[in-house]
XYZ file of C-alpha atoms in Angstrom:
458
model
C 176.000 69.383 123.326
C 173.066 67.501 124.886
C 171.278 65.118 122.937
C 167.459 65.545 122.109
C 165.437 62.416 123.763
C 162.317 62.885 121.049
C 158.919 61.370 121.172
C 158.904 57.647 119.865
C 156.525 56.160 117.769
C 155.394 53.252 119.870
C 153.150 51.848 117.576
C 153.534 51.406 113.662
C 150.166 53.712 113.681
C 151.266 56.424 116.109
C 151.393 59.316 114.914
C 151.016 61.943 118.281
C 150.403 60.859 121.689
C 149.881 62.268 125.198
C 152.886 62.545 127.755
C 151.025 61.422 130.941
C 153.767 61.347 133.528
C 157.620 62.074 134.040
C 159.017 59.965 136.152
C 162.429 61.798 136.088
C 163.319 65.255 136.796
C 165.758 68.103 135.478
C 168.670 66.663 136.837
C 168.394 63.223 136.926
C 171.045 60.940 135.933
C 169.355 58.061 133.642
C 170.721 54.836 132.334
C 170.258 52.877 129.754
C 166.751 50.901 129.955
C 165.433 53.160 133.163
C 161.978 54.419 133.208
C 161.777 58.242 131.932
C 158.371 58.669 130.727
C 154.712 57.453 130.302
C 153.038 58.291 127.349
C 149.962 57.397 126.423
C 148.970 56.136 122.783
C 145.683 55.725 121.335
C 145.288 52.140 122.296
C 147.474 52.118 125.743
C 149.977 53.744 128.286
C 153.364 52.513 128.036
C 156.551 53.655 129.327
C 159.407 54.721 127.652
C 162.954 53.835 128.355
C 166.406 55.729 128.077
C 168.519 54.274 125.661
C 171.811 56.340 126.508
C 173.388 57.135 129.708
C 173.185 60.878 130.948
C 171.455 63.464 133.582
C 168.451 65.064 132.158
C 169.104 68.751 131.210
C 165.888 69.823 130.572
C 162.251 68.858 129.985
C 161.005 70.120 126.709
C 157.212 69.094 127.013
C 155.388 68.830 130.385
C 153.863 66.127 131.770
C 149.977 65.883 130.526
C 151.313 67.446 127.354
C 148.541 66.160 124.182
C 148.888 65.770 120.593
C 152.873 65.552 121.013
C 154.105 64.735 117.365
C 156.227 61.830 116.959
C 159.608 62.922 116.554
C 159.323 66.319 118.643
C 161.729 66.910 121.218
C 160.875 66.036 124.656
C 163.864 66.498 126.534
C 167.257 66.767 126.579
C 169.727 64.517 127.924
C 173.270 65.626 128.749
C 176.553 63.437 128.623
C 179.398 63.157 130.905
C 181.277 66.551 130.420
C 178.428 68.516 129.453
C 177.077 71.051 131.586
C 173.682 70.228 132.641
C 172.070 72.911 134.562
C 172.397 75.131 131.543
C 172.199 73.793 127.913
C 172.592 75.526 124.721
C 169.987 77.488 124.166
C 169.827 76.273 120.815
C 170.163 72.381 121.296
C 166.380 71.816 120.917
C 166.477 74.003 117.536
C 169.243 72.233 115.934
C 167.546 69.099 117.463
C 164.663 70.251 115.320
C 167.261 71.382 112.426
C 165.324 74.276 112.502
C 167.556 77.899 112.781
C 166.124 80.587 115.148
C 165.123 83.918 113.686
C 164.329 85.991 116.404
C 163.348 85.817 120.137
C 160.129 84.182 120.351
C 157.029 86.312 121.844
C 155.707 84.822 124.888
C 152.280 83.626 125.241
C 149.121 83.447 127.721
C 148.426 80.818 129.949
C 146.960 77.493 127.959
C 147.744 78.911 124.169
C 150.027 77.217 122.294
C 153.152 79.410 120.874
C 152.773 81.508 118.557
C 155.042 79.177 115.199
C 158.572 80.617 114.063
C 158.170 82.770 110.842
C 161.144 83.619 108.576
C 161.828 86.910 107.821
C 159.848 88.556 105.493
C 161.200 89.270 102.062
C 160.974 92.768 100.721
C 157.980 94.221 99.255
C 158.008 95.943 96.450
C 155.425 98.895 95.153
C 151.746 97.171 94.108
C 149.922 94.670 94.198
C 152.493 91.803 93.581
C 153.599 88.467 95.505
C 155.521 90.574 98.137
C 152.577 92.084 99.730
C 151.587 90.268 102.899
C 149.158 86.989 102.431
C 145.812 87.058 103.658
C 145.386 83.282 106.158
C 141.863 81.701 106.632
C 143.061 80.528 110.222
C 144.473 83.803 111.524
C 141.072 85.182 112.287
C 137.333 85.751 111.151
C 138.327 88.727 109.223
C 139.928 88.774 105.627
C 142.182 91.285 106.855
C 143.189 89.375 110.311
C 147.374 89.114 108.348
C 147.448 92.624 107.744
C 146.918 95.999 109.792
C 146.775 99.376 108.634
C 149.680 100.165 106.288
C 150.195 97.205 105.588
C 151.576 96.317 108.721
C 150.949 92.740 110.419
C 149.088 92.337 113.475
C 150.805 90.783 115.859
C 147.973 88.207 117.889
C 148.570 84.959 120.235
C 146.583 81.866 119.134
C 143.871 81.843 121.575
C 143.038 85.803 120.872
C 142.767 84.685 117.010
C 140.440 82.270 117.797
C 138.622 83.961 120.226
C 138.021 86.612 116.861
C 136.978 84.032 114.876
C 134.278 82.883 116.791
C 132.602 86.054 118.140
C 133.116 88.006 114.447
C 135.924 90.594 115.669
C 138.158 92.221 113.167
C 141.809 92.423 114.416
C 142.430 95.229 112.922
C 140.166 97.726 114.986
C 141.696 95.559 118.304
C 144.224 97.676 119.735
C 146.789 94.890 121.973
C 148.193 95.276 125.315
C 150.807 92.868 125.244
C 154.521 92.464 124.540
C 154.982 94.980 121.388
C 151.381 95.595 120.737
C 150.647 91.793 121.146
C 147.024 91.483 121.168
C 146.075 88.602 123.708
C 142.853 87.171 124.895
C 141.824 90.079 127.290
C 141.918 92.572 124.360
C 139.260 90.187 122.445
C 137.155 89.559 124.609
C 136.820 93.110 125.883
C 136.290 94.480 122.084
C 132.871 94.996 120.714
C 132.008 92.289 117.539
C 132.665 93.321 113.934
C 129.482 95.122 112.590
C 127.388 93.451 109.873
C 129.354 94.068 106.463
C 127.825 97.571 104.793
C 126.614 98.026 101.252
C 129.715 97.938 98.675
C 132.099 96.415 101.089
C 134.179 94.267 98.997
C 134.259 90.712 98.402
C 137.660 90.200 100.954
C 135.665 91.825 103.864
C 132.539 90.113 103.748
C 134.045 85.697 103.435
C 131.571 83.097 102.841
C 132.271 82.083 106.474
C 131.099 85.083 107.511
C 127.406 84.448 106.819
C 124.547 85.633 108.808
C 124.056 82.076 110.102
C 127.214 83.045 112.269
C 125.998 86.049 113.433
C 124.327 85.158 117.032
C 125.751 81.828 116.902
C 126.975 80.244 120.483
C 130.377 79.278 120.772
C 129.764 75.883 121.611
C 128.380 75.402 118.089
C 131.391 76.815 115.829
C 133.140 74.505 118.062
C 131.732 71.518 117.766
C 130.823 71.321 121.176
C 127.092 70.139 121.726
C 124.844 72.850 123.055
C 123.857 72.343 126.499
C 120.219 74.140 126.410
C 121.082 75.524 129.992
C 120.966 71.835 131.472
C 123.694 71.943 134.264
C 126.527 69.777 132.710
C 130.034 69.005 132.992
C 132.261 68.709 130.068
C 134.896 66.029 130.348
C 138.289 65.640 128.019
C 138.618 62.867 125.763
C 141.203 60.826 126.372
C 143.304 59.621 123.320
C 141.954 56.179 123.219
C 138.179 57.939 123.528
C 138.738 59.410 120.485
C 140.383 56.594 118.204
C 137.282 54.985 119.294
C 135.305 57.617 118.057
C 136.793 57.714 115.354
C 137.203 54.245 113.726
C 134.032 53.612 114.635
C 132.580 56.276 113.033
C 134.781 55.186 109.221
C 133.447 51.238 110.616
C 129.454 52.730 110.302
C 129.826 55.107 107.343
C 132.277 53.105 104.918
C 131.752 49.363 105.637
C 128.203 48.103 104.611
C 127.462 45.922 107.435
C 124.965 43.292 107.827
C 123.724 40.824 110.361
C 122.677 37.541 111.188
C 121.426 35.946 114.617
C 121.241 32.162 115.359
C 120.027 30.479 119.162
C 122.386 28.294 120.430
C 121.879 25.750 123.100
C 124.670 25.654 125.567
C 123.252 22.744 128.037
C 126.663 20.312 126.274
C 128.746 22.998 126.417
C 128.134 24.391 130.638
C 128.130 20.658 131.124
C 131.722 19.932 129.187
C 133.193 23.275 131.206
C 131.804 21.815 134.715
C 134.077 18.474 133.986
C 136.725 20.295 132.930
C 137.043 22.827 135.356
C 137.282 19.907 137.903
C 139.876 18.190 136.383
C 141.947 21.139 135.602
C 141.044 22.519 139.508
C 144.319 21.346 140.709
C 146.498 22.866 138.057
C 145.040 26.471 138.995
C 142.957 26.672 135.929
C 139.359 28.265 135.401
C 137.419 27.929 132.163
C 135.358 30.727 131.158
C 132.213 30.195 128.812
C 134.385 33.343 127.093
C 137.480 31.247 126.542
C 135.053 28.134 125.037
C 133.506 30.634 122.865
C 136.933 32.210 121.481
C 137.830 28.690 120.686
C 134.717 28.095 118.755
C 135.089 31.358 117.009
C 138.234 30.300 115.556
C 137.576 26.619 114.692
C 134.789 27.661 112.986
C 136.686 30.457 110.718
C 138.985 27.459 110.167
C 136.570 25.288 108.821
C 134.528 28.378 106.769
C 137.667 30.290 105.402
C 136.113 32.300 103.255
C 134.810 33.966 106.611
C 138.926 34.375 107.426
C 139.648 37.125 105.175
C 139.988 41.340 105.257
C 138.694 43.683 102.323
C 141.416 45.241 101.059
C 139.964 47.627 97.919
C 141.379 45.639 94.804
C 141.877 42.578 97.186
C 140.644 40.286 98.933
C 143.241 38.722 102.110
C 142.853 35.709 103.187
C 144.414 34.606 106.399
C 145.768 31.279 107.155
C 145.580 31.179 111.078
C 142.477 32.780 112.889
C 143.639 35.196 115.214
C 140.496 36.519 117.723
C 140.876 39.932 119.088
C 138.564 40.254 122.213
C 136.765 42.955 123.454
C 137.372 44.420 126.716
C 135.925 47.351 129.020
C 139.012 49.237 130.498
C 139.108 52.279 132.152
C 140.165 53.991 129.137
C 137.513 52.149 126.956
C 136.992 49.716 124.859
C 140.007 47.392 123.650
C 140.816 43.866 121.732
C 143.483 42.232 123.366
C 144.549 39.262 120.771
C 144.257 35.257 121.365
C 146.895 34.489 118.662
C 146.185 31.102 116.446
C 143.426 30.651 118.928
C 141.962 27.820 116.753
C 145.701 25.586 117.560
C 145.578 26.125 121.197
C 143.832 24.447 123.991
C 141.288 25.824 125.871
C 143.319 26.416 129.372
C 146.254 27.841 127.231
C 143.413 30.186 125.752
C 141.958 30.806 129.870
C 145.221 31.409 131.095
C 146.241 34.081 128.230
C 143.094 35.619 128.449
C 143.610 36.514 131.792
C 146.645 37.990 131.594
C 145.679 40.131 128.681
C 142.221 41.094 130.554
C 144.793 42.381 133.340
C 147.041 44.405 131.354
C 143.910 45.985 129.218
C 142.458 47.481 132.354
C 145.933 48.369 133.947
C 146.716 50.088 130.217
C 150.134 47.996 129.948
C 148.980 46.290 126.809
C 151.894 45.838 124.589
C 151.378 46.901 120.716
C 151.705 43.780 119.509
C 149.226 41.956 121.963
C 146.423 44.478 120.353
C 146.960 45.301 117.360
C 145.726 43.160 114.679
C 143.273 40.138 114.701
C 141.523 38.219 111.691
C 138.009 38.391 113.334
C 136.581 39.684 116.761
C 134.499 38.490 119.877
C 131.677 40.839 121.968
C 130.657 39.005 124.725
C 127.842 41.283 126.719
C 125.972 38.451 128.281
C 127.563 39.259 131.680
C 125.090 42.066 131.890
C 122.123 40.471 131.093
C 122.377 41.302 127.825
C 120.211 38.996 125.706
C 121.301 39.798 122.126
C 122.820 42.704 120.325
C 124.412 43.890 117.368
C 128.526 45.199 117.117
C 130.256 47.304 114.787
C 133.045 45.487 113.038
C 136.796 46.748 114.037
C 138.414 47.401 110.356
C 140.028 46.033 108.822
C 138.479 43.204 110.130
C 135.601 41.274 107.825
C 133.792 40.161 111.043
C 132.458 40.270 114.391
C 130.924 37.842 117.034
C 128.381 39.517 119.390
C 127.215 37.179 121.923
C 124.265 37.532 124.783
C 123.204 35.891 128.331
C 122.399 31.970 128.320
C 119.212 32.186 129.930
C 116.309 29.128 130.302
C 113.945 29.409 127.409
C 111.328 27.120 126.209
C 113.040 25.001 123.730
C 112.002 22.143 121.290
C 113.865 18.996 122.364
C 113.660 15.873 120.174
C 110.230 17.276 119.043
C 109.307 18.472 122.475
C 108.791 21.148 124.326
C 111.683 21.755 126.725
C 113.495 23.855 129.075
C 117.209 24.802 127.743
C 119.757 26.826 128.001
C 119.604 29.267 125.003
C 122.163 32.088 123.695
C 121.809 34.106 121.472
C 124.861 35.202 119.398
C 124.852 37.734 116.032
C 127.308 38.351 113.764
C 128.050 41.468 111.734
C 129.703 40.813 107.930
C 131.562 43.160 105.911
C 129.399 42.377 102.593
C 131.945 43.628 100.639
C 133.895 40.553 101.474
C 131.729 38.291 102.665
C 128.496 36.909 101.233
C 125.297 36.182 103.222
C 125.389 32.621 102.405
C 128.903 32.852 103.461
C 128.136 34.522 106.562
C 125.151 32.406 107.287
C 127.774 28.731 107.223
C 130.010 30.280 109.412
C 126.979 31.105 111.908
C 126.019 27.192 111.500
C 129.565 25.855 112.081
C 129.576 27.974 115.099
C 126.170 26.603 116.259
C 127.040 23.408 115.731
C 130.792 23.650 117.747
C 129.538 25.153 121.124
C 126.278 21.823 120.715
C 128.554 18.969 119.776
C 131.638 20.323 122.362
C 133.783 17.886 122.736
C 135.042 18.975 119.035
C 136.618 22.356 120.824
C 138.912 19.547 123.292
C 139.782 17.377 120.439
């Protein structure tokens, strides 16, 4: 029997992910550590090996396939004996360890299959447990599970939601499909439910029904923002779009940020990276102000631990290493490759990883473990002009470093008026584990690392 190749969890937080590409096909004989698959997570794409030896009997879940569960059944891979052009046609159920109960009713285009039900058991006289449910997802109606004589109607996904959103009760849709199926056409080509009469009872006329809904556009009872007739085009989120979305969102509503800014004059430091650069010319290495200001970062955390740590609800961790996750502009969006112990390692070790893991970001090949986790974070915008700005901290992170442009400002030099070389750089605390004062010494030790540089080569 052929064995079920399921979706892997490629990440300790993966929970679903997107099949982007196949790069086998039905038929295919695989071996152990080939390429089969790339799947994309919510922080990366990375490809996914065979770990058996086989031809590929049958692909499960197409390519651009979202929201695949961990653990569902992708494909199927046959071994040597095994007839591959025609599995069981129950290997991906007892894959599942699931038993069929009947032939499964086919679906429209784009609509996701209608799930297995188990027989129903049988239904007594009255009002008792055995009379069909009524389900709050089914449709709009309160009597979307159950037809006239208490019959069940019979309705694909999309047509269900289709009812929900324009107010049409199931029951007065006669379908067109596969044993009275109704699908999408039959919706959409049957008038909306009429506004609940006087002594209609209290199953008829839901909550959710409300004349709020009555007139509503789509877009709105989908969450979709209303385009006011502006000519637009709607674009899918990706998977690492919406983890962004998302733990930003928790980062703004649950952590109480706040934020301190200090002016920092980088004449020492521009002058330390222009010696260095020289002598580490012939090796092939480049310093980036970047790579001097991760180093600073993390010799400063060192020297303020208290700054080092991660709110934890009844704890507080402290970390013993500072670990700077940077971010990055990818394709995909935003995402914090790691400098590990950046505060132990020299400043070309820290150029030359940093531009490897800058590579891989915007190619998607990050590895898990080169992005996940981090004691504290860096935003460096200054590339873009950007003179000073304020970043949302990455939980569950106590900190992050926003820094600007240097740019010549007037500056007071040994009590006069000079021209420097000025950055600005803000911070943004988690105040539920760090203090302001707190906050405010690991701003100074910062300041006074990137003045006094030859501390970051010592």
């Amino acid at each position: 029997m052929p064995t079920p190749i399921k979706m892997p969890a490629l990440s300790p937080t993966m929970e679903e992910g997107t099949l982007a590409r196949w790069l086998v096909k039905e038929g295919d004989h695989v071996s152990a550590g080939d390429v089969m698959a790339e799947i994309e997570t919510d922080k990366a794409t990375m490809e996914f090996e065979a770990v058996d030896e086989g031809t590929i009997a049958k692909i499960e879940v197409a390519e651009g396939s979202e929201g695949v569960k961990v653990g569902t059944v992708i494909a199927l891979l046959a071994g040597e004996g095994e007839d591959a052009a025609s599995p069981p046609a129950s290997a991906q159920d007892q894959a599942k360890g699931t038993a069929i109960t009947g032939t499964p009713e086919p679906t429209e285009a784009g609509e996701e299959p209608e799930p297995a039900r188990s027989p129903a058991p049988a239904t007594g006289t009255g009002g008792g447990p055995s009379e069909a449910k009524l389900s709050r997802n089914d449709t709009g109606s309160a009597r979307a599970g159950v037809g006239k004589g208490g019959d069940r109607i019979i309705a694909s996904p999309l047509a269900k939601r289709i009812a929900e959103q324009r107010g049409i009760d199931l029951a007065s849709v006669t379908g067109t499909g596969p044993n009275g199926r109704i699908v999408k056409a039959d919706v959409e080509s049957a008038p909306p439910r009429a506004p609940a009469q006087a002594g209609t009872s209290s199953l008829e006329a839901q909550p959710h029904e409300a004349p709020a809904s009555k007139g509503a556009p789509v877009a709105a009872t989908s969450g979709a923002p209303v385009d006011f007739g502006i000519p637009h085009a709607d674009e899918k989120l990706s998977n690492v779009r919406k983890v962004i979305a998302r733990r930003l969102t928790e980062s703004k509503q649950t952590v109480p940020h706040y934020y301190l800014a200090i002016d920092v004059r980088l004449d020492a430091l521009l002058k330390l990276r222009g010696e260095l650069n020289a002598a580490l010319e012939a090796q092939g290495v480049k310093l980036s102000v970047n790579d001097l200001l991760i180093k600073a970062l993390a010799k400063a955390l060192i020297q303020v631990p208290d700054c080092n740590v991660s709110f934890g609800g009844d704890v507080l961790r402290r970390f013993a290493r500072a670990d700077i996750s940077v971010a990055v502009a990818a394709p995909s969006g935003l995402i914090t490759p790691i400098i590990v112990d950046a505060g132990a390692k020299s400043v070309s070790a820290i150029a030359a990883e940093m531009k490897d893991l800058a590579g891989k970001a915007r190619e998607g090949k990050l590895q898990p473990h080169e992005y996940q986790g981090g004691t504290a974070s860096l935003s460096n915008l200054g590339m873009y002009g950007i003179k000073q700005f304020e970043a949302v901290i990455n939980p569950p992170q106590g900190m992050i470093l926003a820094v600007g442009a240097g740019e010549k400002r007037p500056y007071v030099v040994a009590d006069a008026l000079a021209i420097a070389t000025v950055m600005t750089a803000t911070g943004s605390f988690d105040h539920r584990a760090i203090d302001g004062a707190t906050g405010a010494e690991l701003m100074q030790a910062f300041k006074a690392l990137l003045e006094a540089p030859l501390g970051l080569v010592a």
